[in-house]
């Protein structure tokens, strides 16, 4: 058979934003022939991620992954984006790293003969982060360090502070992709970035207050207030900011703890001590990484009151997104604690969404699942939990919810 007739197509275009669904088709095959599809990317650290799936051509000699089921490989069944979300690292316990959002992630897709493994056709999907006309502005204003993403157009736009996880320096993918939706987004670093200390002895809320003031005063940002999006350790930062600082209207906390963790948090004379770990609750696993899910002490105990964020003082809207299979810590328990605190003070300005079988790192759509990895606060590899398919579905659902949440609460018409 002439392989020149076989084509692998990525529709509507080989170039798209990272959070967009594409249609992968193979054409020109012998009818009913088995074909193996393979995806591969190399991240900014040089780590390789791969997935494979086995398909059977239809009577016209075509495979359309939006309609045809995978018969085996990294996933099974009809999964239009399975070749993307099911990618796993060749080196275990690695999370996909994208430092520079000025360049796309290149995902090479190949169609191989199901019998010989010979490459029949290939194409590369360029999955970018910044729509045309978006500005990426490094921020060094006073004490604050980060990157500001400003969408094209006259504006003004709603403003959002994007906070990432403990020890991750600065992470731009989510902030840039959110800015494509019509928000001015400040990806804010708070440790280990540029001249910020790598291992600070404490965190000062004044730093985050300065960032809120900077964003609210930016000429492209429309008032009267801004939003915050956070995940993991920074979820606590977002809770403290929302409890104490003015001008915050909407806060998203993803897989967070309702009490302070790891490092003391200061604001003026107020000090929130870290929730003490219960070391005996660390478990070893057959896979190697530690299970630290139940290591944190119960924030509802009287003895831990000095660690709990005073969210009863917050007036913003909250979206608490939690994964039921989070092994970084017990996110469901902490979300219930936060919700109970608000309810007990007569506050109903929150919503909780839970995702069964999803793990800790709920990211933007089609980000490969990270079931385990190095934890900077623990100092070793830990389980993060989740099942790839359920996790991928949770990411798509949450991404839509986040946009809707910010659009409904940061529009100043009703404020």
Coordinates of C-alpha atoms in Angstrom, one line a residue:
X1 CA 0.0 0.0 0.0
X2 CA 1.3 3.5 -0.8
X3 CA 1.9 5.3 2.5
X4 CA 1.9 8.6 0.6
X5 CA -1.9 8.4 0.5
X6 CA -2.1 8.1 4.3
X7 CA -2.6 11.4 6.1
X8 CA -2.8 12.4 9.8
X9 CA -4.9 15.6 10.2
X10 CA -5.4 17.9 13.2
X11 CA -8.5 20.0 12.8
X12 CA -9.5 22.8 12.7
X13 CA -5.8 23.7 12.6
X14 CA -2.4 22.4 13.8
X15 CA -2.1 25.5 15.9
X16 CA -4.4 26.2 18.8
X17 CA -4.4 27.3 22.5
X18 CA -3.5 24.7 25.0
X19 CA -7.0 24.4 26.5
X20 CA -8.7 23.8 23.1
X21 CA -10.0 20.5 21.8
X22 CA -8.8 19.3 18.5
X23 CA -10.0 16.6 16.1
X24 CA -7.4 14.0 15.2
X25 CA -8.1 12.0 12.0
X26 CA -6.2 9.5 10.0
X27 CA -7.2 9.1 6.3
X28 CA -6.2 6.8 3.4
X29 CA -5.9 3.5 5.4
X30 CA -7.0 0.1 4.2
X31 CA -10.6 -0.4 5.5
X32 CA -10.7 -2.1 8.9
X33 CA -6.9 -2.0 9.3
X34 CA -5.5 -1.6 12.8
X35 CA -3.5 1.5 13.4
X36 CA -1.6 2.6 16.5
X37 CA -1.6 6.3 17.3
X38 CA 1.2 7.8 19.4
X39 CA 1.6 11.2 21.0
X40 CA 4.8 12.7 22.4
X41 CA 6.0 16.0 23.9
X42 CA 9.1 17.2 25.5
X43 CA 8.6 19.8 28.3
X44 CA 10.8 22.8 29.2
X45 CA 12.9 20.6 31.4
X46 CA 13.6 18.1 28.6
X47 CA 11.2 15.5 30.1
X48 CA 9.4 13.2 27.6
X49 CA 5.7 12.5 27.9
X50 CA 4.0 9.9 25.7
X51 CA 0.7 8.1 25.1
X52 CA -0.5 5.4 22.7
X53 CA -3.9 4.1 21.5
X54 CA -4.9 1.3 19.2
X55 CA -7.7 2.0 16.6
X56 CA -9.3 0.2 13.7
X57 CA -10.1 2.0 10.5
X58 CA -13.7 2.1 9.4
X59 CA -15.0 0.9 6.0
X60 CA -13.8 4.1 4.3
X61 CA -10.3 3.6 5.6
X62 CA -10.5 6.4 8.2
X63 CA -10.0 6.8 11.9
X64 CA -11.6 9.8 13.6
X65 CA -10.7 9.7 17.3
X66 CA -13.7 11.9 18.1
X67 CA -16.0 9.0 17.2
X68 CA -13.9 5.8 17.1
X69 CA -13.1 3.9 20.3
X70 CA -9.5 3.2 21.3
X71 CA -9.2 -0.6 21.6
X72 CA -6.2 -0.4 24.0
X73 CA -3.1 1.5 25.0
X74 CA -3.0 4.5 27.4
X75 CA -6.9 4.7 27.4
X76 CA -9.9 2.9 25.9
X77 CA -13.2 4.0 24.5
X78 CA -14.1 7.2 22.6
X79 CA -11.9 9.9 24.0
X80 CA -11.4 12.8 21.6
X81 CA -8.4 14.2 23.6
X82 CA -7.2 10.9 25.1
X83 CA -3.8 11.2 23.2
X84 CA -3.2 14.4 25.2
X85 CA -4.5 14.0 28.7
X86 CA -3.3 10.3 29.0
X87 CA 0.3 11.2 28.3
X88 CA 2.6 9.9 31.0
X89 CA 6.2 10.8 31.7
X90 CA 9.0 8.4 30.7
X91 CA 10.6 9.3 34.1
X92 CA 8.2 8.5 36.9
X93 CA 6.9 11.1 39.5
X94 CA 7.4 14.0 37.1
X95 CA 4.9 16.9 36.5
X96 CA 4.8 18.6 33.1
X97 CA 6.8 21.8 33.3
X98 CA 6.1 24.8 31.1
X99 CA 8.1 27.9 32.1
X100 CA 8.0 30.0 29.0
X101 CA 4.5 30.6 27.7
X102 CA 5.9 32.7 24.8
X103 CA 6.4 29.4 23.0
X104 CA 3.9 26.6 22.4
X105 CA 4.0 23.0 23.6
X106 CA 4.7 20.8 20.6
X107 CA 2.8 17.6 20.6
X108 CA 4.0 15.2 17.9
X109 CA 1.3 12.8 16.7
X110 CA 2.1 9.7 14.7
X111 CA 0.1 6.9 13.0
X112 CA 1.9 3.6 13.0
X113 CA 1.1 0.3 11.3
X114 CA -0.6 -2.0 13.8
X115 CA 1.3 -5.0 12.4
X116 CA 4.9 -3.7 11.8
X117 CA 5.1 -0.5 13.9
X118 CA 6.2 1.4 10.9
X119 CA 5.3 5.1 10.9
X120 CA 2.6 5.8 8.3
X121 CA 2.0 9.5 8.8
X122 CA 2.7 12.2 11.4
X123 CA 1.8 15.8 12.3
X124 CA 2.6 18.2 15.1
X125 CA 0.0 20.1 17.2
X126 CA 1.3 23.5 18.4
X127 CA -0.5 24.1 21.6
X128 CA 0.1 27.8 22.6
X129 CA -0.8 29.9 25.6
X130 CA -1.2 33.4 24.3
X131 CA -3.8 34.6 21.8
X132 CA -2.6 37.1 19.2
X133 CA -2.3 40.6 20.6
X134 CA -2.0 39.5 24.3
X135 CA 0.7 41.3 26.3
X136 CA 3.0 39.5 28.8
X137 CA 4.5 42.1 31.1
X138 CA 7.1 41.1 33.8
X139 CA 6.2 42.9 37.1
X140 CA 8.8 44.3 39.5
X141 CA 6.8 46.9 41.3
X142 CA 7.9 47.6 44.9
X143 CA 8.2 44.3 46.6
X144 CA 5.9 42.3 44.2
X145 CA 7.3 39.9 41.5
X146 CA 5.3 38.2 38.8
X147 CA 4.0 38.5 35.3
X148 CA 0.9 40.4 34.1
X149 CA -1.1 39.1 31.2
X150 CA -3.3 41.7 29.4
X151 CA -5.7 40.6 26.7
X152 CA -5.9 42.4 23.4
X153 CA -8.6 45.2 23.1
X154 CA -9.4 48.5 24.8
X155 CA -10.6 47.1 28.1
X156 CA -10.9 47.6 30.9
X157 CA -11.2 44.0 32.0
X158 CA -11.9 42.2 35.2
X159 CA -8.7 41.5 37.2
X160 CA -7.5 38.3 38.8
X161 CA -4.5 37.4 40.9
X162 CA -3.2 33.8 40.1
X163 CA -1.4 32.1 42.9
X164 CA 0.3 28.7 42.4
X165 CA 1.7 26.0 44.7
X166 CA 4.3 26.0 47.4
X167 CA 7.9 26.1 46.1
X168 CA 6.8 26.4 42.4
X169 CA 8.4 29.8 41.9
X170 CA 6.2 31.3 39.2
X171 CA 3.8 29.4 36.9
X172 CA 2.3 31.1 33.9
X173 CA 0.2 28.6 31.9
X174 CA -3.1 29.0 33.8
X175 CA -2.7 32.8 34.1
X176 CA -2.1 33.2 30.4
X177 CA -4.9 30.9 29.3
X178 CA -7.3 32.7 31.7
X179 CA -6.3 36.0 30.3
X180 CA -7.3 34.7 26.8
X181 CA -10.9 34.6 28.2
X182 CA -11.0 38.4 28.8
X183 CA -9.3 38.9 32.2
X184 CA -6.2 40.8 33.2
X185 CA -4.3 38.2 35.2
X186 CA -1.3 38.7 37.5
X187 CA 0.7 35.5 38.0
X188 CA 2.1 36.3 41.4
X189 CA 5.2 34.6 42.8
X190 CA 5.7 34.5 46.5
X191 CA 8.9 32.5 47.1
X192 CA 12.0 31.3 45.2
X193 CA 11.5 33.6 42.2
X194 CA 14.0 36.3 41.2
X195 CA 15.0 38.0 44.5
X196 CA 12.3 36.5 46.6
X197 CA 13.7 34.2 49.3
X198 CA 13.7 30.4 48.4
X199 CA 13.0 29.3 52.0
X200 CA 11.3 32.3 53.8
X201 CA 11.0 32.1 57.6
X202 CA 7.5 33.6 57.3
X203 CA 5.0 35.0 54.8
X204 CA 3.7 38.6 55.1
X205 CA 0.2 39.4 54.0
X206 CA 1.4 42.9 53.2
X207 CA 3.2 41.5 50.1
X208 CA -0.1 40.1 48.8
X209 CA -1.9 43.3 49.8
X210 CA 0.5 45.3 47.6
X211 CA -0.2 43.0 44.7
X212 CA -4.0 43.5 45.1
X213 CA -3.5 47.3 45.2
X214 CA -1.3 47.1 42.1
X215 CA -3.8 45.1 40.1
X216 CA -6.8 47.2 41.3
X217 CA -5.0 50.4 40.2
X218 CA -3.9 49.1 36.8
X219 CA -5.5 51.2 34.0
X220 CA -6.6 48.1 32.1
X221 CA -8.5 46.6 35.2
X222 CA -12.1 47.5 35.8
X223 CA -13.4 47.8 39.4
X224 CA -14.6 47.8 41.9
X225 CA -12.8 44.6 43.0
X226 CA -10.7 41.7 41.7
X227 CA -10.7 37.9 41.9
X228 CA -8.1 35.3 43.1
X229 CA -7.5 31.8 41.8
X230 CA -5.3 29.5 43.9
X231 CA -4.4 25.8 44.3
X232 CA -2.9 23.8 47.2
X233 CA -0.8 25.8 49.6
X234 CA -1.8 29.1 47.9
X235 CA -5.4 28.3 48.6
X236 CA -4.6 29.2 52.2
X237 CA -3.0 32.4 51.0
X238 CA -6.2 33.2 49.1
X239 CA -8.3 32.5 52.1
X240 CA -6.3 34.9 54.3
X241 CA -6.3 37.6 51.6
X242 CA -10.1 37.2 51.2
X243 CA -10.6 37.3 55.0
X244 CA -8.6 40.5 55.7
X245 CA -8.0 42.6 52.6
X246 CA -10.5 44.8 50.9
X247 CA -11.4 44.8 47.2
X248 CA -11.6 41.0 46.7
X249 CA -15.0 40.0 45.2
X250 CA -14.5 36.4 44.1
X251 CA -12.0 33.7 45.2
X252 CA -11.4 30.2 43.7
X253 CA -9.6 27.7 46.0
X254 CA -8.6 24.4 44.5
X255 CA -7.6 21.5 46.8
X256 CA -6.8 23.8 49.7
X257 CA -6.4 23.6 53.4
X258 CA -8.7 25.7 55.7
X259 CA -5.8 26.4 58.1
X260 CA -2.3 27.7 57.6
X261 CA 0.4 25.2 56.7
X262 CA 4.2 24.8 56.4
X263 CA 5.2 28.4 57.3
X264 CA 4.0 31.1 59.7
X265 CA 1.8 33.8 58.1
X266 CA 1.9 37.4 59.4
X267 CA -0.3 40.4 59.0
X268 CA 0.6 43.3 61.3
X269 CA 0.4 41.9 64.9
X270 CA -1.6 38.8 63.7
X271 CA 0.4 35.6 63.4
X272 CA -1.1 32.4 62.0
X273 CA 1.0 29.4 63.0
X274 CA 1.3 26.4 60.7
X275 CA -1.0 23.4 61.4
X276 CA 1.2 20.8 63.1
X277 CA 1.9 17.6 61.2
X278 CA 1.2 14.2 62.7
X279 CA 4.3 12.4 61.5
X280 CA 3.1 9.0 62.5
X281 CA 0.4 9.3 59.9
X282 CA 2.9 9.2 57.0
X283 CA 2.5 5.9 55.2
X284 CA 4.9 4.2 52.8
X285 CA 3.4 2.8 49.5
X286 CA 4.4 -0.1 47.3
X287 CA 4.9 2.3 44.4
X288 CA 7.6 4.2 46.4
X289 CA 6.2 7.7 47.0
X290 CA 4.9 8.5 50.5
X291 CA 1.2 8.8 51.4
X292 CA 0.8 12.0 53.3
X293 CA -2.9 12.4 53.0
X294 CA -3.6 12.3 56.7
X295 CA -0.5 14.1 58.0
X296 CA -2.1 17.4 58.9
X297 CA -3.8 17.9 62.3
X298 CA -7.6 18.5 62.4
X299 CA -8.1 22.3 62.1
X300 CA -11.4 22.1 63.9
X301 CA -9.7 21.1 67.2
X302 CA -9.5 23.9 69.8
X303 CA -5.7 23.5 70.1
X304 CA -5.3 24.4 66.4
X305 CA -7.4 27.6 66.5
X306 CA -4.3 29.8 66.0
X307 CA -3.8 28.2 62.6
X308 CA -7.3 28.6 61.1
X309 CA -7.9 31.4 58.6
X310 CA -10.6 33.8 59.8
X311 CA -12.8 33.3 56.7
X312 CA -15.9 34.3 58.6
X313 CA -14.7 37.8 58.0
X314 CA -14.7 37.5 54.2
X315 CA -17.4 39.1 52.1
X316 CA -16.3 37.7 48.7
X317 CA -17.9 34.9 46.8
X318 CA -16.0 31.6 47.1
X319 CA -15.7 28.6 44.8
X320 CA -14.2 25.6 46.6
X321 CA -13.1 22.9 44.1
X322 CA -12.0 19.6 45.7
X323 CA -10.8 16.3 44.4
X324 CA -12.1 13.3 46.4
X325 CA -8.9 11.3 45.6
X326 CA -6.5 14.0 46.6
X327 CA -3.6 12.4 48.4
X328 CA -1.6 15.6 49.0
X329 CA -4.0 16.2 51.9
X330 CA -7.7 15.6 52.7
X331 CA -9.2 18.4 50.6
X332 CA -12.8 17.3 51.0
X333 CA -12.4 17.4 54.8
X334 CA -10.9 20.9 54.7
X335 CA -13.6 22.2 52.3
X336 CA -16.3 20.9 54.6
X337 CA -14.5 22.7 57.5
X338 CA -14.4 26.0 55.6
X339 CA -18.0 25.6 54.5
X340 CA -19.2 24.9 58.1
X341 CA -17.3 27.9 59.4
X342 CA -19.0 30.2 56.9
X343 CA -22.4 28.6 57.5
X344 CA -22.0 29.0 61.3
X345 CA -21.5 32.7 60.8
X346 CA -24.7 33.0 58.6
X347 CA -22.7 33.2 55.3
X348 CA -23.9 31.4 52.2
X349 CA -21.7 33.1 49.7
X350 CA -19.8 30.0 48.7
X351 CA -20.2 26.9 46.5
X352 CA -18.4 23.5 46.8
X353 CA -17.8 21.3 43.8
X354 CA -16.3 17.9 44.4
X355 CA -14.7 15.6 41.8
X356 CA -14.7 11.8 42.5
X357 CA -11.5 10.0 41.4
X358 CA -9.6 13.3 40.6
X359 CA -6.2 14.0 42.2
X360 CA -4.5 17.0 43.7
X361 CA -3.3 19.0 40.7
X362 CA -6.5 20.1 39.0
X363 CA -5.0 22.1 36.2
X364 CA -6.2 23.5 32.8
X365 CA -7.8 21.1 30.4
X366 CA -5.7 18.4 28.7
X367 CA -2.8 18.8 31.1
X368 CA -1.3 15.3 31.6
X369 CA -2.3 13.9 35.0
X370 CA 0.4 13.9 37.8
X371 CA -0.3 11.1 40.2
X372 CA 2.9 11.5 42.2
X373 CA 5.9 13.8 42.4
X374 CA 8.4 15.6 44.5
X375 CA 6.8 17.6 47.3
X376 CA 9.0 20.6 48.4
X377 CA 7.5 20.9 51.9
X378 CA 7.9 17.1 52.6
X379 CA 11.3 16.9 50.9
X380 CA 10.5 13.6 49.0
X381 CA 8.2 12.1 46.4
X382 CA 4.5 11.8 47.5
X383 CA 1.3 10.5 46.0
X384 CA -1.0 13.1 44.5
X385 CA -3.8 10.7 43.7
X386 CA -6.4 10.5 41.0
X387 CA -7.3 8.4 38.0
X388 CA -6.3 9.8 34.6
X389 CA -9.7 9.8 32.8
X390 CA -11.7 11.1 35.8
X391 CA -9.0 13.7 36.5
X392 CA -9.1 14.9 32.9
X393 CA -12.9 15.3 33.0
X394 CA -12.6 17.2 36.2
X395 CA -10.1 19.6 34.7
X396 CA -12.4 20.4 31.7
X397 CA -15.4 20.9 34.0
X398 CA -13.6 23.1 36.5
X399 CA -12.1 25.3 33.8
X400 CA -15.6 26.2 32.5
X401 CA -16.8 26.7 36.1
X402 CA -13.9 29.0 36.9
X403 CA -14.6 31.3 33.9
X404 CA -18.3 31.4 34.6
X405 CA -17.7 32.2 38.3
X406 CA -15.4 35.1 37.6
X407 CA -17.6 36.5 34.8
X408 CA -20.6 36.5 37.1
X409 CA -18.9 38.0 40.2
X410 CA -16.4 40.4 38.7
X411 CA -18.7 42.2 36.4
X412 CA -19.4 45.5 38.2
X413 CA -23.0 45.9 36.8
X414 CA -24.5 44.4 40.0
X415 CA -22.0 45.7 42.5

